[in-house]
Amino acid sequence: MTQQVQTQTVATSRGVERLVGGQFVMDGAGVKINRVLTQPLQRRLDPFLMLDAFGSDKAGDYIAGFPEHPHRGFETVTYMLEGRMRHRDSAGHEGSISSGGVQWMTAGRGVVHSEMPEQDEGLMEGFQLWLNLPAQDKMRAPWYRDIPAADVPRFTLASGAAVQVIAGSTHGVDGAVRRDVTEPLYLDIELPAGAAFDQPLPAGHNAFLYVFRGDVIVEGKAVPQARMAILDNARDADGVRIKAGAPARLLLIAGRPLNEPIAQYGPFVMNTQAEVFQAVEDFRNGKFTDSTAAAAAAA
Ligand code: FE
């Protein structure tokens, strides 16, 4: 599949509303994570609920992995830069994800899954993004797809900017995954020093970037390594222009907000507290692992 790369430019760039450093947390059975997008930012960055960055060459930081745990009401997108992880879930999906690969899981009405490292040494680095589902889709059937690195569409521009299109589309290139309602854009962008990258964005879409190598400049504001920049929604801006100071690599993530209530309790993200209590009860009653019961509960 070869798609024609088109030139896209931005006349007026969004600026940086705020820089966020994230917070270190332990999750799973003891995995060290930088939680970049935390719960207080969910409303501002709607439809995105969480972004975790993990990266360590110390096995002790990741070896415990994420044993069986439930999810309901949203999607998880795991992007591995380096390392190997195996996924198994109660909907019968199993696969491993390795360097450069993406795993996209729609929890919908409920899955119980495990995400365990398949390495006991060396570097493990990557990201997990949580994308909310519209109210009407929260109880849909679970869905899952492994996208190996070779199947993630990529292109290089004359400026030297190398782009991997995980979701959405850019410069005429469609990404690995598309979603209608939230229209997520998820790019991994590598920039040589001095290069710039233009990404058109609808003004109403919430957008942020996370720099994981080097540093970049957006509208005169420096975004250092390991920082998230929340981009403003300036009405006269038609996108964002990202310039590399040093050679840089970053994620650019954007989507259309749902503007629906968000009720979260750990791995359950619904619209009301009552729906969250129901999720906890259904999980306790084994309805996530019994697909017939889950279907009945959804009906
Ligand atoms: Fe999980």
CSV table of C-alpha atoms and ligand atoms in Angstrom, one decimal:
chain,number,residue,atom,x,y,z
A,1,MET,CA,0.0,0.0,0.0
A,2,THR,CA,1.6,3.2,-1.2
A,3,GLN,CA,-0.2,6.4,-0.5
A,4,GLN,CA,0.8,9.7,-2.2
A,5,VAL,CA,2.4,12.1,0.3
A,6,GLN,CA,0.9,15.6,-0.1
A,7,THR,CA,2.3,18.8,1.2
A,8,GLN,CA,0.4,20.3,4.1
A,9,THR,CA,1.2,23.7,5.6
A,10,VAL,CA,-0.1,25.7,8.5
A,11,ALA,CA,-0.5,29.5,8.2
A,12,THR,CA,-1.2,30.2,11.9
A,13,SER,CA,0.1,27.9,14.5
A,14,ARG,CA,-1.5,27.1,17.9
A,15,GLY,CA,0.7,28.0,20.8
A,16,VAL,CA,1.6,26.1,24.0
A,17,GLU,CA,-1.0,26.6,26.7
A,18,ARG,CA,0.8,24.7,29.4
A,19,LEU,CA,3.8,22.4,29.9
A,20,VAL,CA,3.2,19.3,32.0
A,21,GLY,CA,5.9,17.1,33.5
A,22,GLY,CA,3.8,14.2,34.5
A,23,GLN,CA,4.1,12.2,37.7
A,24,PHE,CA,5.9,8.9,38.5
A,25,VAL,CA,3.6,6.1,39.5
A,26,MET,CA,3.8,2.4,40.1
A,27,ASP,CA,1.2,0.5,38.2
A,28,GLY,CA,0.4,-3.2,37.4
A,29,ALA,CA,2.4,-5.5,39.6
A,30,GLY,CA,5.1,-2.8,40.1
A,31,VAL,CA,6.0,-1.2,36.8
A,32,LYS,CA,7.6,2.2,37.0
A,33,ILE,CA,5.7,4.7,34.8
A,34,ASN,CA,5.6,8.4,34.0
A,35,ARG,CA,1.9,9.3,33.9
A,36,VAL,CA,2.0,12.2,31.6
A,37,LEU,CA,-1.8,12.7,31.1
A,38,THR,CA,-3.3,12.4,34.6
A,39,GLN,CA,-7.0,12.4,35.7
A,40,PRO,CA,-7.2,16.2,36.3
A,41,LEU,CA,-6.4,16.8,32.6
A,42,GLN,CA,-9.1,14.5,31.2
A,43,ARG,CA,-11.7,17.2,30.7
A,44,ARG,CA,-9.1,19.5,29.1
A,45,LEU,CA,-7.8,16.8,26.8
A,46,ASP,CA,-11.1,15.1,26.1
A,47,PRO,CA,-11.3,12.5,24.4
A,48,PHE,CA,-8.0,11.3,25.9
A,49,LEU,CA,-8.0,9.9,29.4
A,50,MET,CA,-4.5,8.9,30.1
A,51,LEU,CA,-1.0,8.8,28.6
A,52,ASP,CA,1.7,6.7,30.3
A,53,ALA,CA,5.3,6.8,29.2
A,54,PHE,CA,7.5,3.9,30.3
A,55,GLY,CA,11.2,3.4,29.6
A,56,SER,CA,13.8,1.5,31.5
A,57,ASP,CA,16.7,-0.8,30.9
A,58,LYS,CA,16.4,-2.1,34.5
A,59,ALA,CA,14.4,-5.3,34.4
A,60,GLY,CA,13.2,-4.6,37.9
A,61,ASP,CA,11.3,-1.6,36.7
A,62,TYR,CA,9.1,-3.6,34.2
A,63,ILE,CA,9.5,-7.4,34.8
A,64,ALA,CA,6.4,-7.7,37.0
A,65,GLY,CA,4.2,-6.5,34.1
A,66,PHE,CA,0.4,-6.1,34.2
A,67,PRO,CA,-1.2,-9.4,35.3
A,68,GLU,CA,-4.9,-9.9,34.7
A,69,HIS,CA,-7.0,-6.8,35.2
A,70,PRO,CA,-10.3,-5.5,33.8
A,71,HIS,CA,-11.3,-2.5,31.6
A,72,ARG,CA,-14.7,-1.2,30.5
A,73,GLY,CA,-15.8,1.9,28.5
A,74,PHE,CA,-12.8,3.0,26.5
A,75,GLU,CA,-9.8,2.0,24.3
A,76,THR,CA,-6.2,1.3,25.1
A,77,VAL,CA,-3.5,2.0,22.6
A,78,THR,CA,0.0,0.6,23.3
A,79,TYR,CA,2.9,1.8,21.2
A,80,MET,CA,6.2,0.0,21.8
A,81,LEU,CA,9.4,1.8,20.9
A,82,GLU,CA,11.7,-1.0,22.2
A,83,GLY,CA,11.0,-4.3,23.8
A,84,ARG,CA,8.4,-7.1,23.7
A,85,MET,CA,5.1,-7.5,25.5
A,86,ARG,CA,2.4,-10.3,25.3
A,87,HIS,CA,-1.3,-9.6,25.5
A,88,ARG,CA,-4.0,-12.0,26.4
A,89,ASP,CA,-7.6,-11.2,27.0
A,90,SER,CA,-11.0,-12.7,28.0
A,91,ALA,CA,-12.4,-12.1,24.5
A,92,GLY,CA,-9.9,-14.7,23.2
A,93,HIS,CA,-7.4,-12.3,21.7
A,94,GLU,CA,-3.7,-13.0,22.1
A,95,GLY,CA,-0.7,-11.4,20.5
A,96,SER,CA,2.7,-10.0,21.1
A,97,ILE,CA,3.8,-6.5,20.4
A,98,SER,CA,7.4,-5.6,19.7
A,99,SER,CA,9.6,-2.6,18.8
A,100,GLY,CA,7.7,-0.2,16.6
A,101,GLY,CA,4.4,-2.1,16.9
A,102,VAL,CA,1.0,-0.9,18.1
A,103,GLN,CA,-1.7,-2.7,19.9
A,104,TRP,CA,-5.2,-1.3,19.8
A,105,MET,CA,-7.7,-2.7,22.2
A,106,THR,CA,-11.3,-1.6,22.5
A,107,ALA,CA,-12.5,-2.7,25.9
A,108,GLY,CA,-16.1,-1.8,25.2
A,109,ARG,CA,-18.4,-3.6,27.7
A,110,GLY,CA,-15.5,-5.4,29.3
A,111,VAL,CA,-12.4,-7.4,29.0
A,112,VAL,CA,-10.0,-8.9,31.5
A,113,HIS,CA,-6.5,-8.9,30.1
A,114,SER,CA,-2.8,-9.2,31.0
A,115,GLU,CA,0.1,-7.4,29.5
A,116,MET,CA,3.4,-9.1,30.4
A,117,PRO,CA,7.0,-8.5,29.2
A,118,GLU,CA,8.6,-11.2,27.1
A,119,GLN,CA,12.1,-10.2,28.0
A,120,ASP,CA,14.0,-10.3,31.2
A,121,GLU,CA,16.7,-7.8,30.3
A,122,GLY,CA,17.4,-4.9,28.1
A,123,LEU,CA,15.4,-1.8,27.3
A,124,MET,CA,11.6,-1.6,27.4
A,125,GLU,CA,10.2,1.7,26.2
A,126,GLY,CA,6.9,2.8,25.0
A,127,PHE,CA,3.5,4.5,25.7
A,128,GLN,CA,0.0,3.6,26.6
A,129,LEU,CA,-2.8,6.0,25.6
A,130,TRP,CA,-6.4,5.7,26.8
A,131,LEU,CA,-9.0,7.0,24.3
A,132,ASN,CA,-12.5,7.4,25.6
A,133,LEU,CA,-15.5,5.9,23.8
A,134,PRO,CA,-18.7,7.8,23.1
A,135,ALA,CA,-21.5,6.9,25.5
A,136,GLN,CA,-23.3,5.0,22.7
A,137,ASP,CA,-20.2,2.7,22.2
A,138,LYS,CA,-19.2,2.1,25.8
A,139,MET,CA,-21.0,-1.3,25.9
A,140,ARG,CA,-20.1,-2.4,22.4
A,141,ALA,CA,-18.3,-5.7,21.9
A,142,PRO,CA,-14.5,-5.8,22.6
A,143,TRP,CA,-12.2,-5.4,19.6
A,144,TYR,CA,-8.5,-5.9,19.3
A,145,ARG,CA,-5.8,-5.5,16.7
A,146,ASP,CA,-2.0,-6.0,16.7
A,147,ILE,CA,-0.2,-3.7,14.2
A,148,PRO,CA,3.4,-4.8,13.6
A,149,ALA,CA,5.9,-2.0,12.9
A,150,ALA,CA,6.0,-2.9,9.2
A,151,ASP,CA,2.3,-2.2,8.9
A,152,VAL,CA,2.4,1.3,10.6
A,153,PRO,CA,2.2,3.7,7.6
A,154,ARG,CA,5.3,6.0,7.5
A,155,PHE,CA,6.8,8.7,5.3
A,156,THR,CA,9.7,11.1,5.2
A,157,LEU,CA,9.3,14.7,4.0
A,158,ALA,CA,12.0,16.7,2.2
A,159,SER,CA,12.8,18.5,5.5
A,160,GLY,CA,13.9,15.1,6.8
A,161,ALA,CA,10.9,14.8,9.1
A,162,ALA,CA,10.0,11.1,9.5
A,163,VAL,CA,6.4,10.4,10.5
A,164,GLN,CA,4.7,7.3,11.6
A,165,VAL,CA,0.9,7.5,11.3
A,166,ILE,CA,-0.6,5.4,14.1
A,167,ALA,CA,-4.1,6.9,13.8
A,168,GLY,CA,-5.9,9.5,11.8
A,169,SER,CA,-4.3,10.9,8.6
A,170,THR,CA,-1.6,13.4,7.8
A,171,HIS,CA,-0.1,14.7,4.6
A,172,GLY,CA,-2.5,12.5,2.6
A,173,VAL,CA,-1.4,9.3,4.4
A,174,ASP,CA,-4.0,7.3,6.3
A,175,GLY,CA,-2.9,5.8,9.6
A,176,ALA,CA,-3.3,2.2,10.9
A,177,VAL,CA,-6.5,3.0,12.7
A,178,ARG,CA,-9.4,5.4,12.2
A,179,ARG,CA,-12.2,6.3,14.5
A,180,ASP,CA,-15.3,8.2,13.4
A,181,VAL,CA,-16.6,10.1,16.4
A,182,THR,CA,-13.3,11.2,18.1
A,183,GLU,CA,-11.2,11.3,14.9
A,184,PRO,CA,-8.0,10.6,16.8
A,185,LEU,CA,-4.7,11.7,15.3
A,186,TYR,CA,-1.7,9.9,16.7
A,187,LEU,CA,1.7,10.6,15.1
A,188,ASP,CA,5.3,9.7,16.0
A,189,ILE,CA,7.4,12.4,14.5
A,190,GLU,CA,11.2,12.4,14.2
A,191,LEU,CA,12.8,15.8,13.3
A,192,PRO,CA,16.4,16.6,12.4
A,193,ALA,CA,17.8,19.7,14.1
A,194,GLY,CA,16.3,22.8,12.6
A,195,ALA,CA,13.5,21.0,10.7
A,196,ALA,CA,9.9,22.0,11.1
A,197,PHE,CA,6.7,20.0,10.8
A,198,ASP,CA,3.2,21.4,10.0
A,199,GLN,CA,0.1,19.6,11.1
A,200,PRO,CA,-3.3,21.1,10.2
A,201,LEU,CA,-5.8,20.6,13.1
A,202,PRO,CA,-9.5,21.6,13.4
A,203,ALA,CA,-9.7,24.4,16.1
A,204,GLY,CA,-12.2,22.5,18.2
A,205,HIS,CA,-10.0,19.4,18.5
A,206,ASN,CA,-7.9,19.1,21.7
A,207,ALA,CA,-4.2,18.5,21.0
A,208,PHE,CA,-1.0,17.9,22.8
A,209,LEU,CA,2.5,16.7,22.1
A,210,TYR,CA,5.0,14.7,24.2
A,211,VAL,CA,8.7,15.1,23.5
A,212,PHE,CA,10.7,12.0,24.2
A,213,ARG,CA,14.0,12.9,22.5
A,214,GLY,CA,15.7,16.3,22.2
A,215,ASP,CA,13.5,19.4,22.3
A,216,VAL,CA,11.2,21.4,20.1
A,217,ILE,CA,9.8,24.9,19.8
A,218,VAL,CA,6.2,25.7,19.2
A,219,GLU,CA,5.3,29.4,18.6
A,220,GLY,CA,8.5,30.5,20.3
A,221,LYS,CA,8.0,28.4,23.3
A,222,ALA,CA,10.5,25.6,24.1
A,223,VAL,CA,9.2,22.2,24.9
A,224,PRO,CA,12.0,20.2,26.6
A,225,GLN,CA,12.4,16.4,26.7
A,226,ALA,CA,10.0,14.4,28.8
A,227,ARG,CA,7.4,17.2,28.8
A,228,MET,CA,3.9,17.3,27.4
A,229,ALA,CA,2.8,20.5,25.8
A,230,ILE,CA,-1.0,21.1,25.8
A,231,LEU,CA,-1.7,23.1,22.7
A,232,ASP,CA,-4.1,26.0,22.9
A,233,ASN,CA,-7.4,26.0,20.9
A,234,ALA,CA,-6.9,29.5,19.4
A,235,ARG,CA,-9.7,30.0,16.9
A,236,ASP,CA,-7.6,31.7,14.3
A,237,ALA,CA,-5.0,28.8,14.3
A,238,ASP,CA,-5.3,26.2,11.5
A,239,GLY,CA,-2.9,23.7,13.0
A,240,VAL,CA,0.5,23.5,14.7
A,241,ARG,CA,4.0,24.1,13.5
A,242,ILE,CA,6.7,22.2,15.4
A,243,LYS,CA,10.3,23.1,15.1
A,244,ALA,CA,13.2,21.0,16.3
A,245,GLY,CA,15.9,22.6,18.4
A,246,ALA,CA,18.1,19.6,18.8
A,247,PRO,CA,17.3,16.4,16.8
A,248,ALA,CA,13.9,15.5,18.3
A,249,ARG,CA,11.3,12.9,18.5
A,250,LEU,CA,7.8,13.4,19.8
A,251,LEU,CA,4.2,12.2,19.8
A,252,LEU,CA,1.5,14.5,18.5
A,253,ILE,CA,-2.0,13.5,19.6
A,254,ALA,CA,-5.3,15.2,18.8
A,255,GLY,CA,-9.0,14.4,18.8
A,256,ARG,CA,-12.5,15.7,18.8
A,257,PRO,CA,-13.8,16.1,22.3
A,258,LEU,CA,-16.9,14.1,23.3
A,259,ASN,CA,-18.2,16.7,25.8
A,260,GLU,CA,-19.9,13.9,27.8
A,261,PRO,CA,-19.6,13.3,31.5
A,262,ILE,CA,-16.6,11.3,32.6
A,263,ALA,CA,-16.9,8.9,35.6
A,264,GLN,CA,-13.8,6.9,36.3
A,265,TYR,CA,-13.0,4.4,38.9
A,266,GLY,CA,-9.6,2.8,38.1
A,267,PRO,CA,-9.9,0.8,34.9
A,268,PHE,CA,-13.6,1.6,34.4
A,269,VAL,CA,-14.5,4.8,32.6
A,270,MET,CA,-18.2,5.5,32.1
A,271,ASN,CA,-20.5,8.5,32.1
A,272,THR,CA,-22.2,8.1,35.5
A,273,GLN,CA,-21.3,6.8,39.0
A,274,ALA,CA,-24.2,4.3,38.6
A,275,GLU,CA,-22.6,2.9,35.5
A,276,VAL,CA,-19.2,2.7,37.2
A,277,PHE,CA,-20.8,0.7,40.2
A,278,GLN,CA,-22.5,-1.5,37.6
A,279,ALA,CA,-19.1,-2.2,36.0
A,280,VAL,CA,-17.5,-3.1,39.4
A,281,GLU,CA,-20.4,-5.4,40.1
A,282,ASP,CA,-20.4,-7.0,36.7
A,283,PHE,CA,-16.6,-7.6,37.0
A,284,ARG,CA,-17.0,-9.1,40.5
A,285,ASN,CA,-19.8,-11.4,39.1
A,286,GLY,CA,-17.5,-12.7,36.4
A,287,LYS,CA,-19.6,-11.0,33.6
A,288,PHE,CA,-16.4,-9.7,31.9
A,289,THR,CA,-15.0,-13.2,31.3
A,290,ASP,CA,-18.4,-14.8,30.3
A,291,SER,CA,-19.2,-13.4,26.9
A,292,THR,CA,-22.8,-14.6,27.0
A,293,ALA,CA,-23.5,-12.9,30.3
A,294,ALA,CA,-21.7,-9.8,29.1
A,295,ALA,CA,-23.9,-9.7,26.0
A,296,ALA,CA,-27.0,-10.1,28.1
A,297,ALA,CA,-25.9,-7.3,30.4
A,298,ALA,CA,-25.3,-5.1,27.4
A,299,ALA,CA,-28.8,-5.8,26.0
B,1,FE,FE,-4.7,-2.9,30.7
